[in-house]
GROMACS .gro file of C-alpha atoms in nm:
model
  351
    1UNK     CA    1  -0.920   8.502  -6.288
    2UNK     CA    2  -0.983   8.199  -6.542
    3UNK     CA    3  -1.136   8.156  -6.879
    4UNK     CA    4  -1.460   7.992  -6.903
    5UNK     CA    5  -1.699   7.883  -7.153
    6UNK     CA    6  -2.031   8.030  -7.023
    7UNK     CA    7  -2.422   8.024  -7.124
    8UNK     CA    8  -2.593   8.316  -7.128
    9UNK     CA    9  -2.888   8.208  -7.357
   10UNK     CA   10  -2.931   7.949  -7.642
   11UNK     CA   11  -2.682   8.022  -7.960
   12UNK     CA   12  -2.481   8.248  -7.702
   13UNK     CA   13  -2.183   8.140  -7.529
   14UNK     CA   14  -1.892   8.299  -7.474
   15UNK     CA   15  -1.544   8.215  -7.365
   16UNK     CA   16  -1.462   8.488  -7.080
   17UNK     CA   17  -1.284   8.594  -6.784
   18UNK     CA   18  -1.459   8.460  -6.445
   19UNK     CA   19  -1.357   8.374  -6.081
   20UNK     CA   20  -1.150   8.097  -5.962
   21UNK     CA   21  -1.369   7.901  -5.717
   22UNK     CA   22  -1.294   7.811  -5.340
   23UNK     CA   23  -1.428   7.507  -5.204
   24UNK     CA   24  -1.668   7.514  -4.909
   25UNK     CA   25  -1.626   7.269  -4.603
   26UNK     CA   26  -1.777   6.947  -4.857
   27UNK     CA   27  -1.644   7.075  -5.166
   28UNK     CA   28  -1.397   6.986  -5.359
   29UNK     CA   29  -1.151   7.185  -5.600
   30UNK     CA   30  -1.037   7.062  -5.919
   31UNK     CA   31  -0.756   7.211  -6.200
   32UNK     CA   32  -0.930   6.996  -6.522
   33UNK     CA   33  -0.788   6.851  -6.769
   34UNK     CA   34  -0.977   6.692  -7.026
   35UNK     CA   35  -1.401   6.748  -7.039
   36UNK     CA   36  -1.616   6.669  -7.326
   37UNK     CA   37  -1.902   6.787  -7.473
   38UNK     CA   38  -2.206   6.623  -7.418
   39UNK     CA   39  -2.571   6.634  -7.641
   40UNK     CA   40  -2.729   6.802  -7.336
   41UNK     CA   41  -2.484   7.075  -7.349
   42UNK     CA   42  -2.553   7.096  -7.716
   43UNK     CA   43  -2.899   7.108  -7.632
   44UNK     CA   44  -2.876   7.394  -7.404
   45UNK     CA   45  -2.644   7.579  -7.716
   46UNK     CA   46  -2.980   7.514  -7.938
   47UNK     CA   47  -3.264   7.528  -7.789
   48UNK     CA   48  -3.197   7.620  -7.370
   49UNK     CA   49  -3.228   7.680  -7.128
   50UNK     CA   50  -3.370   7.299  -7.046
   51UNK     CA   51  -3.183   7.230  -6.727
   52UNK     CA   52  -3.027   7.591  -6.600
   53UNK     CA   53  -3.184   7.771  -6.369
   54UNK     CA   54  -3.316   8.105  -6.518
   55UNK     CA   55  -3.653   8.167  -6.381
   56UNK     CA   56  -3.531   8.096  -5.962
   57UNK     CA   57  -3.235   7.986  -5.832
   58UNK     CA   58  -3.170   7.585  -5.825
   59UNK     CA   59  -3.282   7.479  -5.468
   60UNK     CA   60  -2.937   7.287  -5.391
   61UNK     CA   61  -2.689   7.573  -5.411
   62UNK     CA   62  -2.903   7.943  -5.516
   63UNK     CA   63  -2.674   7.896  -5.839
   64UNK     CA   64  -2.871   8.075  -6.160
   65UNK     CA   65  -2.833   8.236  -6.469
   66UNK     CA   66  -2.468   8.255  -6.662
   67UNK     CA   67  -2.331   7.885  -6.636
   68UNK     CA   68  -1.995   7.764  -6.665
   69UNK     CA   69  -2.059   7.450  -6.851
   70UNK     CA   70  -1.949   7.097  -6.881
   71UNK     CA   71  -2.024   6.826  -6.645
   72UNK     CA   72  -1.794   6.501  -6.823
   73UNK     CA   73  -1.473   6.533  -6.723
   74UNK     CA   74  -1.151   6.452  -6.534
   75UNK     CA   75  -0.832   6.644  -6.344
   76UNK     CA   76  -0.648   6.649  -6.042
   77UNK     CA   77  -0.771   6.771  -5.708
   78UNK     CA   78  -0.616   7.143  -5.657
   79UNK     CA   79  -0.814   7.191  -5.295
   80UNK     CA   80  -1.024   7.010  -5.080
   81UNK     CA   81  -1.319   7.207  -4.796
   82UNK     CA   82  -1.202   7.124  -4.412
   83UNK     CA   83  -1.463   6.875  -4.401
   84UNK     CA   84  -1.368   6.615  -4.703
   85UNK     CA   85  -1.194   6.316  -4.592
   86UNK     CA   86  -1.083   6.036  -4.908
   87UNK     CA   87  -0.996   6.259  -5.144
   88UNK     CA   88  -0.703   6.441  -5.101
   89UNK     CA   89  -0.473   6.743  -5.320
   90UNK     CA   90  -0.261   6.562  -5.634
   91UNK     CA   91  -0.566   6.288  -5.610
   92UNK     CA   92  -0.614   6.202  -6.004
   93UNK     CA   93  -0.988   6.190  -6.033
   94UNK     CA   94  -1.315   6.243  -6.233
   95UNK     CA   95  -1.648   6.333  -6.146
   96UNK     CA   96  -1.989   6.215  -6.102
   97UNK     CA   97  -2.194   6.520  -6.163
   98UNK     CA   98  -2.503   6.466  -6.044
   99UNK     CA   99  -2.631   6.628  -5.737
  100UNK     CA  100  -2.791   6.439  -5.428
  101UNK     CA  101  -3.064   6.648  -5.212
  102UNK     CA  102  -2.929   6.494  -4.871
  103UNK     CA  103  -3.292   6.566  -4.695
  104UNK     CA  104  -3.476   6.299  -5.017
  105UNK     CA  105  -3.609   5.979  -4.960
  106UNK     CA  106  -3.415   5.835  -5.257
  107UNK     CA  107  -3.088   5.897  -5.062
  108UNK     CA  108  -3.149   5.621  -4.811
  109UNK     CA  109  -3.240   5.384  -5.094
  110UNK     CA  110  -2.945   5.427  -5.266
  111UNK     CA  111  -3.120   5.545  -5.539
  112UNK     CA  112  -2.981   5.898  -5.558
  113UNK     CA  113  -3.085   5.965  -5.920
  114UNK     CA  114  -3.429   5.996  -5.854
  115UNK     CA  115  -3.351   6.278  -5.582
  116UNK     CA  116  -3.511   6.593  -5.654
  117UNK     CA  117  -3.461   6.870  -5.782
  118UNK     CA  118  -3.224   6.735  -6.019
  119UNK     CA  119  -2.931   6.904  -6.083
  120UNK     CA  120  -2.593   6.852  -6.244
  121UNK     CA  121  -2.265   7.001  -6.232
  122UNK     CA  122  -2.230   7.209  -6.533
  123UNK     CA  123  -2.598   7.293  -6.566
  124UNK     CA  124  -2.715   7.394  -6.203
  125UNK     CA  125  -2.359   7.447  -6.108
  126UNK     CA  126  -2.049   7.565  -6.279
  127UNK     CA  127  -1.920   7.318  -6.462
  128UNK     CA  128  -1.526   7.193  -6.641
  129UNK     CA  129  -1.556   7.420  -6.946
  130UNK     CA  130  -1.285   7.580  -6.730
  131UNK     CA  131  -0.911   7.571  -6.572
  132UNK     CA  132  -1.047   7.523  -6.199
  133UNK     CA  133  -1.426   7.404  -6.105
  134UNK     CA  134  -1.554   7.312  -5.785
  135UNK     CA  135  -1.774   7.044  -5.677
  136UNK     CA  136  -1.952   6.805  -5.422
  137UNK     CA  137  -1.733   6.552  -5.244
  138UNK     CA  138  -1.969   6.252  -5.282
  139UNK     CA  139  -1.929   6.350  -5.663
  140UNK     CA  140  -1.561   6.279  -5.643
  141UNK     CA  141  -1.412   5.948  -5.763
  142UNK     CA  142  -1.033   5.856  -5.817
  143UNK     CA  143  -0.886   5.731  -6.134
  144UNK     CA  144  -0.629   5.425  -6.159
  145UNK     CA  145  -0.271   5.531  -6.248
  146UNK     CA  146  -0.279   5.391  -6.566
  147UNK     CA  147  -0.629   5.548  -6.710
  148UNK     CA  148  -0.528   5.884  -6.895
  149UNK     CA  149  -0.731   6.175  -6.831
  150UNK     CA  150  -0.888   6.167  -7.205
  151UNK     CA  151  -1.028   5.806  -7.093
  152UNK     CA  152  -1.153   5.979  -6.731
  153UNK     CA  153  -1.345   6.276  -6.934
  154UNK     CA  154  -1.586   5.964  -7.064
  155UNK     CA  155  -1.639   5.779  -6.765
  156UNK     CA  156  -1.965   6.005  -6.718
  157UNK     CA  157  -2.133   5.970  -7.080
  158UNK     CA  158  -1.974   5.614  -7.045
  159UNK     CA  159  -2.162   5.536  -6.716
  160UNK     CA  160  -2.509   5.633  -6.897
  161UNK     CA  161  -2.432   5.314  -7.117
  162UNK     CA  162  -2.388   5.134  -6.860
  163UNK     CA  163  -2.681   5.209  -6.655
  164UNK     CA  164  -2.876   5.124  -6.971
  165UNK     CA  165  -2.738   4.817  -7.021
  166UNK     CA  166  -2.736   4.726  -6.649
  167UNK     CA  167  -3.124   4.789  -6.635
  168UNK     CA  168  -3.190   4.635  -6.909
  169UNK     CA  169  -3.119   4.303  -6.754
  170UNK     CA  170  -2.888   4.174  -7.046
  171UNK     CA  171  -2.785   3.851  -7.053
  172UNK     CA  172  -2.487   3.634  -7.186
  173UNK     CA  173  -2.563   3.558  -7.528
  174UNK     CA  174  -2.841   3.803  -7.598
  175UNK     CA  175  -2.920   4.022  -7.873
  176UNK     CA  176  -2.895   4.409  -7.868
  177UNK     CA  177  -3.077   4.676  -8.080
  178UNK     CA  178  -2.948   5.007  -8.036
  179UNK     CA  179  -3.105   5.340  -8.231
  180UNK     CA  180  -2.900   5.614  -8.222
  181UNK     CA  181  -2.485   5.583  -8.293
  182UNK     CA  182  -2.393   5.885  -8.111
  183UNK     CA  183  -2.091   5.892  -7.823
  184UNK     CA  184  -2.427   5.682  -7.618
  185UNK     CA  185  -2.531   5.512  -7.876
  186UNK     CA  186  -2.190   5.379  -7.958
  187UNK     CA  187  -2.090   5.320  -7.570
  188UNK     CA  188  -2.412   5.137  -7.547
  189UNK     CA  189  -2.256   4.901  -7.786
  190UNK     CA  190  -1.915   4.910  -7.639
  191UNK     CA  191  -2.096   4.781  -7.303
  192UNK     CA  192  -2.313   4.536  -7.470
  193UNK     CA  193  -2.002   4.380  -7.606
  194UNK     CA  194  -1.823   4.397  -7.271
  195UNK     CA  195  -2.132   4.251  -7.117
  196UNK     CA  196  -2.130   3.921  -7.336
  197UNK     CA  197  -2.397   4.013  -7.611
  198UNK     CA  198  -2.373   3.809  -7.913
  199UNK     CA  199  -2.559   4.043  -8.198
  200UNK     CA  200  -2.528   4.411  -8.192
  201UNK     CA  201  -2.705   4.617  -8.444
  202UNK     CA  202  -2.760   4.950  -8.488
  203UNK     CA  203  -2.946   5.234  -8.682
  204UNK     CA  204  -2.844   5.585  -8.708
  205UNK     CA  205  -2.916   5.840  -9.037
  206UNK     CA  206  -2.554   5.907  -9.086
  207UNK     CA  207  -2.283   5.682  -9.283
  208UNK     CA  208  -1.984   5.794  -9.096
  209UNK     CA  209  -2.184   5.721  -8.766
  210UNK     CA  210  -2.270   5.386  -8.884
  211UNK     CA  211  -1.910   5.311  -9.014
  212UNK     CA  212  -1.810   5.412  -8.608
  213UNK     CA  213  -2.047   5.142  -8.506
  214UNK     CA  214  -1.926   4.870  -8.726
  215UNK     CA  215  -1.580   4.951  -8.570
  216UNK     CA  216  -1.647   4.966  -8.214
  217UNK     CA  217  -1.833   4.586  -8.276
  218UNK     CA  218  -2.148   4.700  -8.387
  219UNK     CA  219  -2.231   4.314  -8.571
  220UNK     CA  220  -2.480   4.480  -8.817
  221UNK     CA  221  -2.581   4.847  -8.895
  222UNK     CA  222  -2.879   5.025  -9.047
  223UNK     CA  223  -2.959   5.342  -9.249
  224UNK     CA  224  -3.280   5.461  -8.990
  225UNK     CA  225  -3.472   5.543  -9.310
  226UNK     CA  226  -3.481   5.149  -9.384
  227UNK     CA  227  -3.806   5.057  -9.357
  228UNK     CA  228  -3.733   4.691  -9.288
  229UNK     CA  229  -3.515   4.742  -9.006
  230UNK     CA  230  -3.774   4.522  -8.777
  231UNK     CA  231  -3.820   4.267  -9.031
  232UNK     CA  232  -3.466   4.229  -9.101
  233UNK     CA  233  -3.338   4.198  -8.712
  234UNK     CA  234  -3.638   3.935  -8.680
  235UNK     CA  235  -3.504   3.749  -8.969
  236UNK     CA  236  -3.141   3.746  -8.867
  237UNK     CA  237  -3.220   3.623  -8.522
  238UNK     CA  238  -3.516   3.378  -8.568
  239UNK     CA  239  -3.760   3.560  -8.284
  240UNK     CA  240  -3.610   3.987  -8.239
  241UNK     CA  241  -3.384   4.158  -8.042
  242UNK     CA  242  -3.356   4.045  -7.688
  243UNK     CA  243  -3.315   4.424  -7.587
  244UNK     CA  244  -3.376   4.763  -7.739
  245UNK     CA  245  -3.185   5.045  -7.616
  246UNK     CA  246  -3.352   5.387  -7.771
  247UNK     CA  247  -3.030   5.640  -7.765
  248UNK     CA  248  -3.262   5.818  -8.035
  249UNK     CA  249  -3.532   5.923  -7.920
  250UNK     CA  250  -3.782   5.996  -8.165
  251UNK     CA  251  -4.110   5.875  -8.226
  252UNK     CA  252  -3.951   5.604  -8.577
  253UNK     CA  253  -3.657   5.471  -8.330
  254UNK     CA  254  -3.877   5.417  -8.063
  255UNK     CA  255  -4.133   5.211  -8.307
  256UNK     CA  256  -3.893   5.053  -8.474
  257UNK     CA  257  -3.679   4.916  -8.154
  258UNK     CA  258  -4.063   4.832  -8.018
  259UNK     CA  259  -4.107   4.636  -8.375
  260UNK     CA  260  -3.781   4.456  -8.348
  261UNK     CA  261  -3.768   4.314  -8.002
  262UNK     CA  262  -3.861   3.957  -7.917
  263UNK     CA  263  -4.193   3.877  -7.746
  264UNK     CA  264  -4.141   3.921  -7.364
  265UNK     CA  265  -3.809   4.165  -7.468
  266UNK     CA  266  -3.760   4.464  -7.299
  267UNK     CA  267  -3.716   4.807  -7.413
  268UNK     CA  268  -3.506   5.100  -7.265
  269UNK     CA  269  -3.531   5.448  -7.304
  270UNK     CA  270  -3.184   5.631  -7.253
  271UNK     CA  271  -3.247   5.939  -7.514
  272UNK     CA  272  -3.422   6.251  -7.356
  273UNK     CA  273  -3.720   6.277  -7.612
  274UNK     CA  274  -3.776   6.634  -7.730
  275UNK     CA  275  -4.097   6.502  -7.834
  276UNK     CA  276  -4.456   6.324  -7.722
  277UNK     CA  277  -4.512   6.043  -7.896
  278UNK     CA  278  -4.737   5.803  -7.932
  279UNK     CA  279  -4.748   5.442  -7.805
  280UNK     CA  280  -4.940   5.117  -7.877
  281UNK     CA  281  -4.993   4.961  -7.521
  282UNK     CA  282  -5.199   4.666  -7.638
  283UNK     CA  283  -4.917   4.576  -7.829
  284UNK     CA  284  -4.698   4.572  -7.505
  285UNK     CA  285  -4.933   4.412  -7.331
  286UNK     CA  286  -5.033   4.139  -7.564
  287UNK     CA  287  -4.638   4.053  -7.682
  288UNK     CA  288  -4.528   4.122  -7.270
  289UNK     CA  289  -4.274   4.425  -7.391
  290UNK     CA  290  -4.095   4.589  -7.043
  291UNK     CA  291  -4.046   4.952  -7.125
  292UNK     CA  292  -3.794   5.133  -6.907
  293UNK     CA  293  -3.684   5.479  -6.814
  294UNK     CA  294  -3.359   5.512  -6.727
  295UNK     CA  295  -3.241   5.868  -6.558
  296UNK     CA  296  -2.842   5.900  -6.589
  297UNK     CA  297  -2.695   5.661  -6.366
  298UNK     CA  298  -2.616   5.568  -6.001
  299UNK     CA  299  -2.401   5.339  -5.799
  300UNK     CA  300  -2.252   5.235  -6.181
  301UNK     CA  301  -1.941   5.476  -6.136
  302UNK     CA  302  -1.658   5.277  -5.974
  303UNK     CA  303  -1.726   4.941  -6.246
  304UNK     CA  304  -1.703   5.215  -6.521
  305UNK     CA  305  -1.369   5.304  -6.410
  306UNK     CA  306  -1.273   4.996  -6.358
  307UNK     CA  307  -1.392   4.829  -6.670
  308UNK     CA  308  -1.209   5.133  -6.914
  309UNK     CA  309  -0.860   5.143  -6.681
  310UNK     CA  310  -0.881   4.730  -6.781
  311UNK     CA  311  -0.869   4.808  -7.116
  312UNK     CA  312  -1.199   4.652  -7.211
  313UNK     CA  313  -1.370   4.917  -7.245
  314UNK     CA  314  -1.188   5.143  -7.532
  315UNK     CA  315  -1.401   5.431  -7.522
  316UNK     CA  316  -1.077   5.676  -7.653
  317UNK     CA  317  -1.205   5.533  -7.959
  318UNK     CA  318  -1.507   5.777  -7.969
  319UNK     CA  319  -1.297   6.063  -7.974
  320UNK     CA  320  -1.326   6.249  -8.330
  321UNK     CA  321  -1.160   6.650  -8.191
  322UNK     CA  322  -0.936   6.721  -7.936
  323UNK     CA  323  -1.016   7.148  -7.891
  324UNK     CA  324  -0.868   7.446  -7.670
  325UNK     CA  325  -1.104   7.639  -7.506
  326UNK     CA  326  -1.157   7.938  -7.775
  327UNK     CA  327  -1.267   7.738  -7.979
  328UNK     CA  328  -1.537   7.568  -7.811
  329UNK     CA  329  -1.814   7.748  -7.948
  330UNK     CA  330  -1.666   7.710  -8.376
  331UNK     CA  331  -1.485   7.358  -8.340
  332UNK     CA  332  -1.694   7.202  -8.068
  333UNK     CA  333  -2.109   7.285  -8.050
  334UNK     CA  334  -2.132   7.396  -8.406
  335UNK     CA  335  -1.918   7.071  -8.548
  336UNK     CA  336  -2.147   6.888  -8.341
  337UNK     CA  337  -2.473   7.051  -8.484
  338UNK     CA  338  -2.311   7.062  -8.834
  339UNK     CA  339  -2.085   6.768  -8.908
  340UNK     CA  340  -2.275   6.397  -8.859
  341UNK     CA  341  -1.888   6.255  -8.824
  342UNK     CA  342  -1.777   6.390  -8.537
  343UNK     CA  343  -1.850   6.144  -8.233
  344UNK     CA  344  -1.687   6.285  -7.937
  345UNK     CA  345  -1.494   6.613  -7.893
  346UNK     CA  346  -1.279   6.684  -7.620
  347UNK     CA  347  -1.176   7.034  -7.512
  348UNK     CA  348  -0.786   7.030  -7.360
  349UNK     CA  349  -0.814   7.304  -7.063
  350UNK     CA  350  -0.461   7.282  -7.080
  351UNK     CA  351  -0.399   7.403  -7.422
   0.00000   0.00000   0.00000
């Protein structure tokens, strides 16, 4: 047996005795180290269930109801099914979570995102809230020798960034709004300065969040109640942002970011909106705005790695807690709801 952080309904999780899993022939087993939480596990703690399967079984694997979760994190292969080649046990690795319906068009395209049903480890799957968890081979990439396993438990939310940025078609030079300066938020802005941007700025409601931003290389920050935001980014750079990356998502960060980009800018929505909201599309047609939906990430995984084991990409710097597992319900998804400093909080399945 192993203790796990499980969801049995919103507001109630519990730290428990389960199984230890075996891997089947594709699977992979994995003692973890390090796993963080993320705002969609936070969002299951509020308000779920939004991704578990409650109502019927998740078409991938029959998993439902009670989930281990945690899908952002790192550890070292314990067991691999007879059918995995590549990875191998004592392999130092971290995980892409998402799951890939083999029989989907998308698969061929290399666009495995779009794959349905969606499904990620940790959600529609047990996840790393745990000493052992079990996952897909495909899902299964190695770490360089030098990256510690705190750095491989953010490649995941790190990769979202990444996507976002990568899809947004950023250039050299250009300017970057980003709303929102949570752990995305701020990796957006760790990418974008990776990526060559000249002008980063960024609006969140909280101080401490802001004060983050500024150190990460955030070149100018805003209280999101400002209502000058827009006027002041067009001001600073002659014309408005170049891109907009809504990490937000709310119907004043999306208007804003919409009212501070450039003519002929483009927009991208990373947040998951809880919300409809409401849209001008004269206004995008008339100033040629691109408006884009990005879902997670794919094919972004291995440059992540590679980019944080270079040291270029610092994102240790997000982490605020380092937790055991008991206290992952007090210290990690209440902090998170309740304290506007914490950034990133890492739970040590080792401690």
């Amino acid at each position: 047996m192993m203790k796990a952080a499980r969801w049995y309904a919103a507001k109630d999780i519990r730290v428990e005795e389960t199984e230890v899993p075996s891997p089947k022939e594709n699977q992979v087993k994995i003692a973890v180290k390090f796993t963080g939480i993320c705002g969609s596990d936070l969002h299951e703690y509020t308000n779920g269930p939004q991704l578990i399967p409650v109502d019927k079984p998740y078409a991938l694997n029959g998993h439902q109801g009670t989930t281990t979760l945690g899908h952002e994190f790192s550890g070292v292969v314990e067991e691999v099914g007879n059918q995995v080649k590549n990875i191998k046990k004592g392999d130092r690795v971290t995980v892409e979570p998402i799951f890939r319906n083999p029989e989907s068009s998308f698969i061929s395209t290399g666009e495995y995102n779009l794959s349905e049903p969606l499904g990620f480890v940790g959600l529609t799957s047990n996840g790393g809230f745990a000493k052992y968890v079990v996952v897909e081979d495909y899902m299964v990439h190695k770490m360089p020798d030098k990256m510690t396993f705190e750095q491989g438990a953010i490649v995941e939310p790190a990769a979202v960034a990444a996507y976002a940025i990568q899809r947004s078609g950023m250039k050299m030079g250009d300017t970057v709004m980003v709303s929102g300066a949570g752990p995305i938020g701020l990796l957006t802005v760790q990418v974008a300065i990776a990526s060559g941007a000249s002008q980063i700025f960024v609006s969140d409601l909280s101080e401490n969040r802001l004060k983050k931003a500024k150190e990460v290389g955030a070149t100018h920050t805003f209280d999101a109640r400002d209502k000058d935001i827009s006027k002041k980014i067009r001001e600073i750079t002659g014309h408005g942002a170049d891109i907009f990356i809504d990490a937000a998502g709310v119907q004043a960060s999306f208007d804003t970011g919409i009212n501070s980009l450039r003519n002929g800018g483009t927009a991208v929505l990373v947040a998951l909106f809880g919300k409809k909201i409401t849209h001008d599309a004269l206004n995008q047609t008339l100033r040629e705005l691109t408006i884009i939906g990005t879902a997670a990430y794919r094919n972004i995984f291995p440059e992540v790695i590679a980019l944080i084991g270079s040291g270029r990409l610092p994102v240790e710097k997000l982490v605020t807690s380092v937790i055991p597992l008991e206290d992952i319900v007090e210290k990690g998804f209440e902090s998170l709801v309740n304290d506007p400093s914490e950034v990133k909080i890492l739970v040590d399945l080792e401690k």
